[in-house]
């Protein structure tokens, strides 16, 4: 008997000895290593490929009802908060910062405190579009908010459309964009796909011309999530 026949006979004997049919398919090592779906083997369960967990980028928020997860009376508002939809896929919301319904910049400045999150997101100013404070005064308050929070990485978000005065929200967003550029912060406009050329909300994205709908909050949350996760890699 040749050496090749001896090896084949020995292999068949081993399979029979352990009670496995000699025709049973055996997964090649490369199939398992590359995560491809191989042939089904009766009685054998192969776990799916595993991926190593990554550390999420944490973010804190300072803002108003656009961001608040609860009303001043404690009612749950998380479904309408963009933070709910941003806290996934590599980004994690942490209970730092401050956001309340109806809050103006001066109140945010008063309540701002140091944060430990990787990124600070400031989405603020809608309630100050009444013109009581000048744009320069409002920008000074935003700067103070960031300084009190002490965050190294900062995202200034555009405010959403304001249907009753789209020119005011447009001017404020332009000022925020310049402030971000002047301070090496990042400016993000998560509402751009939901804004008409006139600066108002596109249909179905708001229930009242001020606040985003749940759908709009989800879209904005995804846009901000992408920006939050991208910040560390941009600095690498």
CSV table of N, CA and C in Angstrom, one decimal, residues 106-204:
chain,number,residue,atom,x,y,z
A,106,UNK,N,-28.2,83.9,28.8
A,106,UNK,CA,-27.8,84.4,30.2
A,106,UNK,C,-28.0,83.3,31.2
A,107,UNK,N,-29.2,82.6,31.2
A,107,UNK,CA,-29.4,81.5,32.1
A,107,UNK,C,-28.5,80.4,31.9
A,108,UNK,N,-28.2,80.1,30.6
A,108,UNK,CA,-27.2,79.0,30.4
A,108,UNK,C,-25.8,79.3,30.9
A,109,UNK,N,-25.5,80.6,30.8
A,109,UNK,CA,-24.2,81.0,31.3
A,109,UNK,C,-24.1,80.9,32.8
A,110,UNK,N,-25.2,81.2,33.5
A,110,UNK,CA,-25.3,81.1,34.9
A,110,UNK,C,-25.1,79.6,35.4
A,111,UNK,N,-25.7,78.7,34.6
A,111,UNK,CA,-25.7,77.3,35.0
A,111,UNK,C,-24.6,76.5,34.4
A,112,UNK,N,-23.8,77.0,33.5
A,112,UNK,CA,-22.7,76.3,33.0
A,112,UNK,C,-21.7,75.9,34.0
A,113,UNK,N,-21.1,74.7,33.9
A,113,UNK,CA,-20.1,74.3,34.9
A,113,UNK,C,-19.2,73.4,34.2
A,114,UNK,N,-18.0,73.1,34.8
A,114,UNK,CA,-17.0,72.2,34.1
A,114,UNK,C,-17.6,70.9,33.7
A,115,UNK,N,-17.2,70.4,32.6
A,115,UNK,CA,-17.6,69.1,32.1
A,115,UNK,C,-16.4,68.2,31.9
A,116,UNK,N,-16.5,66.9,32.0
A,116,UNK,CA,-15.4,66.0,31.7
A,116,UNK,C,-15.6,65.2,30.4
A,117,UNK,N,-16.7,65.5,29.7
A,117,UNK,CA,-17.0,64.8,28.4
A,117,UNK,C,-15.9,65.1,27.4
A,118,UNK,N,-15.8,64.2,26.4
A,118,UNK,CA,-14.8,64.5,25.4
A,118,UNK,C,-15.1,65.7,24.5
A,119,UNK,N,-16.4,65.9,24.3
A,119,UNK,CA,-16.9,67.0,23.4
A,119,UNK,C,-18.0,67.7,24.1
A,120,UNK,N,-18.0,69.0,24.0
A,120,UNK,CA,-19.1,69.9,24.4
A,120,UNK,C,-19.9,70.4,23.2
A,121,UNK,N,-21.2,70.2,23.2
A,121,UNK,CA,-22.1,70.7,22.1
A,121,UNK,C,-22.9,71.8,22.7
A,122,UNK,N,-22.8,72.9,22.0
A,122,UNK,CA,-23.6,74.1,22.4
A,122,UNK,C,-24.6,74.4,21.3
A,123,UNK,N,-25.9,74.2,21.6
A,123,UNK,CA,-27.0,74.5,20.7
A,123,UNK,C,-27.9,75.5,21.4
A,124,UNK,N,-27.6,76.8,21.1
A,124,UNK,CA,-28.3,77.8,21.9
A,124,UNK,C,-28.5,79.1,21.2
A,125,UNK,N,-29.5,79.8,21.6
A,125,UNK,CA,-29.8,81.1,21.1
A,125,UNK,C,-31.1,81.3,20.5
A,126,UNK,N,-31.9,80.3,20.3
A,126,UNK,CA,-33.2,80.5,19.7
A,126,UNK,C,-34.1,81.4,20.5
A,127,UNK,N,-34.0,81.3,21.8
A,127,UNK,CA,-34.9,82.1,22.7
A,127,UNK,C,-34.3,83.6,22.9
A,128,UNK,N,-33.2,83.8,22.3
A,128,UNK,CA,-32.7,85.2,22.3
A,128,UNK,C,-32.8,85.9,20.9
A,129,UNK,N,-33.6,85.3,20.0
A,129,UNK,CA,-33.7,85.9,18.7
A,129,UNK,C,-34.8,87.0,18.7
A,130,UNK,N,-35.2,87.4,19.9
A,130,UNK,CA,-36.2,88.5,20.0
A,130,UNK,C,-35.5,89.9,19.9
A,131,UNK,N,-34.2,90.0,19.8
A,131,UNK,CA,-33.5,91.2,19.6
A,131,UNK,C,-33.2,92.0,20.8
A,132,UNK,N,-33.5,91.5,22.0
A,132,UNK,CA,-33.2,92.3,23.2
A,132,UNK,C,-31.7,92.4,23.4
A,133,UNK,N,-30.9,91.4,23.1
A,133,UNK,CA,-29.5,91.5,23.1
A,133,UNK,C,-28.9,91.5,21.7
A,134,UNK,N,-27.9,92.3,21.5
A,134,UNK,CA,-27.2,92.4,20.2
A,134,UNK,C,-26.5,91.0,19.9
A,135,UNK,N,-26.2,90.8,18.7
A,135,UNK,CA,-25.5,89.6,18.3
A,135,UNK,C,-24.1,89.6,19.0
A,136,UNK,N,-23.5,90.7,19.2
A,136,UNK,CA,-22.2,90.7,19.8
A,136,UNK,C,-22.3,90.3,21.3
A,137,UNK,N,-23.3,90.8,22.0
A,137,UNK,CA,-23.6,90.4,23.4
A,137,UNK,C,-23.8,88.9,23.5
A,138,UNK,N,-24.6,88.4,22.5
A,138,UNK,CA,-24.9,87.0,22.6
A,138,UNK,C,-23.7,86.1,22.3
A,139,UNK,N,-22.9,86.5,21.4
A,139,UNK,CA,-21.6,85.8,21.1
A,139,UNK,C,-20.7,85.8,22.4
A,140,UNK,N,-20.7,86.9,23.1
A,140,UNK,CA,-19.9,87.0,24.3
A,140,UNK,C,-20.4,85.9,25.3
A,141,UNK,N,-21.7,85.8,25.4
A,141,UNK,CA,-22.3,84.8,26.4
A,141,UNK,C,-22.0,83.4,25.9
A,142,UNK,N,-22.0,83.1,24.7
A,142,UNK,CA,-21.6,81.8,24.2
A,142,UNK,C,-20.2,81.5,24.5
A,143,UNK,N,-19.3,82.4,24.3
A,143,UNK,CA,-17.9,82.3,24.7
A,143,UNK,C,-17.8,82.0,26.2
A,144,UNK,N,-18.5,82.7,27.0
A,144,UNK,CA,-18.4,82.5,28.4
A,144,UNK,C,-18.9,81.1,28.8
A,145,UNK,N,-20.0,80.6,28.1
A,145,UNK,CA,-20.5,79.3,28.4
A,145,UNK,C,-19.4,78.2,28.1
A,146,UNK,N,-18.7,78.4,27.0
A,146,UNK,CA,-17.6,77.4,26.7
A,146,UNK,C,-16.5,77.5,27.7
A,147,UNK,N,-16.1,78.7,28.1
A,147,UNK,CA,-15.0,78.9,29.0
A,147,UNK,C,-15.4,78.3,30.4
A,148,UNK,N,-16.6,78.4,30.8
A,148,UNK,CA,-17.0,77.9,32.1
A,148,UNK,C,-17.1,76.3,32.0
A,149,UNK,N,-17.4,75.8,30.9
A,149,UNK,CA,-17.5,74.3,30.8
A,149,UNK,C,-16.1,73.7,30.7
A,150,UNK,N,-15.1,74.5,30.2
A,150,UNK,CA,-13.7,74.0,30.2
A,150,UNK,C,-13.4,72.9,29.2
A,151,UNK,N,-14.3,72.7,28.2
A,151,UNK,CA,-14.1,71.6,27.3
A,151,UNK,C,-13.0,72.0,26.2
A,152,UNK,N,-12.2,71.0,25.9
A,152,UNK,CA,-11.1,71.2,24.9
A,152,UNK,C,-11.7,71.1,23.5
A,153,UNK,N,-12.7,70.2,23.3
A,153,UNK,CA,-13.3,70.1,22.0
A,153,UNK,C,-14.7,70.6,22.0
A,154,UNK,N,-15.0,71.5,21.1
A,154,UNK,CA,-16.3,72.2,21.1
A,154,UNK,C,-17.0,72.1,19.8
A,155,UNK,N,-18.3,71.8,19.8
A,155,UNK,CA,-19.1,71.9,18.6
A,155,UNK,C,-20.2,73.0,18.8
A,156,UNK,N,-20.2,74.0,18.0
A,156,UNK,CA,-21.3,75.0,18.0
A,156,UNK,C,-22.3,74.5,16.9
A,157,UNK,N,-23.5,74.3,17.4
A,157,UNK,CA,-24.5,73.9,16.4
A,157,UNK,C,-25.3,75.0,16.0
A,158,UNK,N,-25.7,75.0,14.7
A,158,UNK,CA,-26.7,76.0,14.2
A,158,UNK,C,-28.0,75.8,14.9
A,159,UNK,N,-28.8,76.8,15.1
A,159,UNK,CA,-30.1,76.7,15.7
A,159,UNK,C,-31.0,76.3,14.6
A,160,UNK,N,-32.2,75.7,14.9
A,160,UNK,CA,-33.1,75.3,13.8
A,160,UNK,C,-33.8,76.5,13.3
A,161,UNK,N,-34.6,76.3,12.2
A,161,UNK,CA,-35.3,77.5,11.6
A,161,UNK,C,-36.3,78.0,12.6
A,162,UNK,N,-36.6,79.3,12.5
A,162,UNK,CA,-37.6,80.0,13.2
A,162,UNK,C,-38.6,80.6,12.2
A,163,UNK,N,-39.7,80.0,12.1
A,163,UNK,CA,-40.6,80.3,11.0
A,163,UNK,C,-41.1,81.8,11.1
A,164,UNK,N,-41.3,82.3,12.3
A,164,UNK,CA,-41.8,83.6,12.4
A,164,UNK,C,-40.8,84.7,12.1
A,165,UNK,N,-39.5,84.3,12.2
A,165,UNK,CA,-38.4,85.3,11.9
A,165,UNK,C,-37.2,84.6,11.3
A,166,UNK,N,-37.3,84.0,10.1
A,166,UNK,CA,-36.2,83.2,9.6
A,166,UNK,C,-34.9,84.1,9.4
A,167,UNK,N,-35.1,85.4,9.2
A,167,UNK,CA,-33.9,86.2,9.0
A,167,UNK,C,-33.0,86.2,10.3
A,168,UNK,N,-33.7,86.2,11.4
A,168,UNK,CA,-33.0,86.3,12.7
A,168,UNK,C,-32.2,85.0,12.9
A,169,UNK,N,-32.8,83.9,12.7
A,169,UNK,CA,-32.1,82.6,12.9
A,169,UNK,C,-30.9,82.5,11.9
A,170,UNK,N,-31.1,83.0,10.7
A,170,UNK,CA,-30.1,82.9,9.6
A,170,UNK,C,-28.9,83.8,10.0
A,171,UNK,N,-29.2,85.0,10.5
A,171,UNK,CA,-28.1,85.9,10.9
A,171,UNK,C,-27.3,85.3,12.1
A,172,UNK,N,-28.1,84.7,13.1
A,172,UNK,CA,-27.4,84.1,14.3
A,172,UNK,C,-26.5,82.9,13.9
A,173,UNK,N,-27.0,82.1,13.0
A,173,UNK,CA,-26.2,81.0,12.6
A,173,UNK,C,-24.9,81.4,11.9
A,174,UNK,N,-25.0,82.5,11.1
A,174,UNK,CA,-23.8,83.0,10.4
A,174,UNK,C,-22.8,83.5,11.5
A,175,UNK,N,-23.3,84.2,12.5
A,175,UNK,CA,-22.4,84.7,13.6
A,175,UNK,C,-21.8,83.5,14.3
A,176,UNK,N,-22.6,82.5,14.6
A,176,UNK,CA,-22.0,81.3,15.3
A,176,UNK,C,-20.9,80.6,14.5
A,177,UNK,N,-21.1,80.5,13.2
A,177,UNK,CA,-20.1,79.9,12.3
A,177,UNK,C,-18.8,80.7,12.4
A,178,UNK,N,-18.9,82.0,12.3
A,178,UNK,CA,-17.7,82.8,12.4
A,178,UNK,C,-17.0,82.7,13.8
A,179,UNK,N,-17.8,82.6,14.9
A,179,UNK,CA,-17.3,82.5,16.2
A,179,UNK,C,-16.5,81.2,16.3
A,180,UNK,N,-17.1,80.1,15.8
A,180,UNK,CA,-16.4,78.8,15.8
A,180,UNK,C,-15.1,78.8,15.0
A,181,UNK,N,-15.1,79.4,13.9
A,181,UNK,CA,-13.9,79.5,13.1
A,181,UNK,C,-12.8,80.3,13.8
A,182,UNK,N,-13.2,81.4,14.5
A,182,UNK,CA,-12.2,82.3,15.2
A,182,UNK,C,-11.6,81.6,16.4
A,183,UNK,N,-12.3,80.5,16.9
A,183,UNK,CA,-11.8,79.9,18.1
A,183,UNK,C,-11.4,78.4,17.9
A,184,UNK,N,-11.3,78.0,16.6
A,184,UNK,CA,-10.9,76.6,16.3
A,184,UNK,C,-11.9,75.6,16.9
A,185,UNK,N,-13.1,76.0,17.0
A,185,UNK,CA,-14.2,75.1,17.3
A,185,UNK,C,-14.8,74.6,16.0
A,186,UNK,N,-15.7,73.6,16.1
A,186,UNK,CA,-16.3,73.1,14.9
A,186,UNK,C,-17.8,73.6,14.9
A,187,UNK,N,-18.2,74.1,13.7
A,187,UNK,CA,-19.6,74.5,13.5
A,187,UNK,C,-20.3,73.5,12.7
A,188,UNK,N,-21.5,73.1,13.1
A,188,UNK,CA,-22.3,72.1,12.4
A,188,UNK,C,-23.7,72.6,12.3
A,189,UNK,N,-24.2,72.4,11.1
A,189,UNK,CA,-25.6,72.8,10.8
A,189,UNK,C,-26.4,71.5,10.5
A,190,UNK,N,-27.0,70.9,11.6
A,190,UNK,CA,-27.7,69.7,11.4
A,190,UNK,C,-29.1,69.8,10.8
A,191,UNK,N,-29.5,71.1,10.5
A,191,UNK,CA,-30.8,71.4,10.0
A,191,UNK,C,-30.9,71.7,8.5
A,192,UNK,N,-29.7,71.7,7.9
A,192,UNK,CA,-29.7,72.2,6.5
A,192,UNK,C,-30.6,71.5,5.5
A,193,UNK,N,-30.8,70.2,5.8
A,193,UNK,CA,-31.7,69.4,4.8
A,193,UNK,C,-33.1,69.7,5.2
A,194,UNK,N,-33.4,70.3,6.3
A,194,UNK,CA,-34.8,70.6,6.7
A,194,UNK,C,-35.2,72.0,6.6
A,195,UNK,N,-34.4,72.8,6.0
A,195,UNK,CA,-34.6,74.3,5.9
A,195,UNK,C,-34.9,74.7,4.4
A,196,UNK,N,-35.9,75.5,4.2
A,196,UNK,CA,-36.2,75.9,2.9
A,196,UNK,C,-35.2,77.1,2.5
A,197,UNK,N,-35.2,77.4,1.2
A,197,UNK,CA,-34.4,78.5,0.8
A,197,UNK,C,-34.7,79.8,1.5
A,198,UNK,N,-35.9,79.9,2.0
A,198,UNK,CA,-36.4,81.2,2.7
A,198,UNK,C,-36.0,81.1,4.2
A,199,UNK,N,-35.4,80.0,4.6
A,199,UNK,CA,-35.0,79.9,6.0
A,199,UNK,C,-36.0,79.4,7.0
A,200,UNK,N,-37.1,78.9,6.5
A,200,UNK,CA,-38.1,78.4,7.4
A,200,UNK,C,-38.0,76.8,7.4
A,201,UNK,N,-38.8,76.2,8.3
A,201,UNK,CA,-38.8,74.7,8.2
A,201,UNK,C,-39.4,74.2,7.0
A,202,UNK,N,-38.9,73.1,6.4
A,202,UNK,CA,-39.5,72.4,5.3
A,202,UNK,C,-40.8,71.7,5.9
A,203,UNK,N,-41.8,71.5,5.1
A,203,UNK,CA,-43.0,70.8,5.6
A,203,UNK,C,-42.7,69.5,6.3
A,204,UNK,N,-43.5,69.3,7.4
A,204,UNK,CA,-43.5,68.1,8.2
A,204,UNK,C,-42.4,68.0,9.2
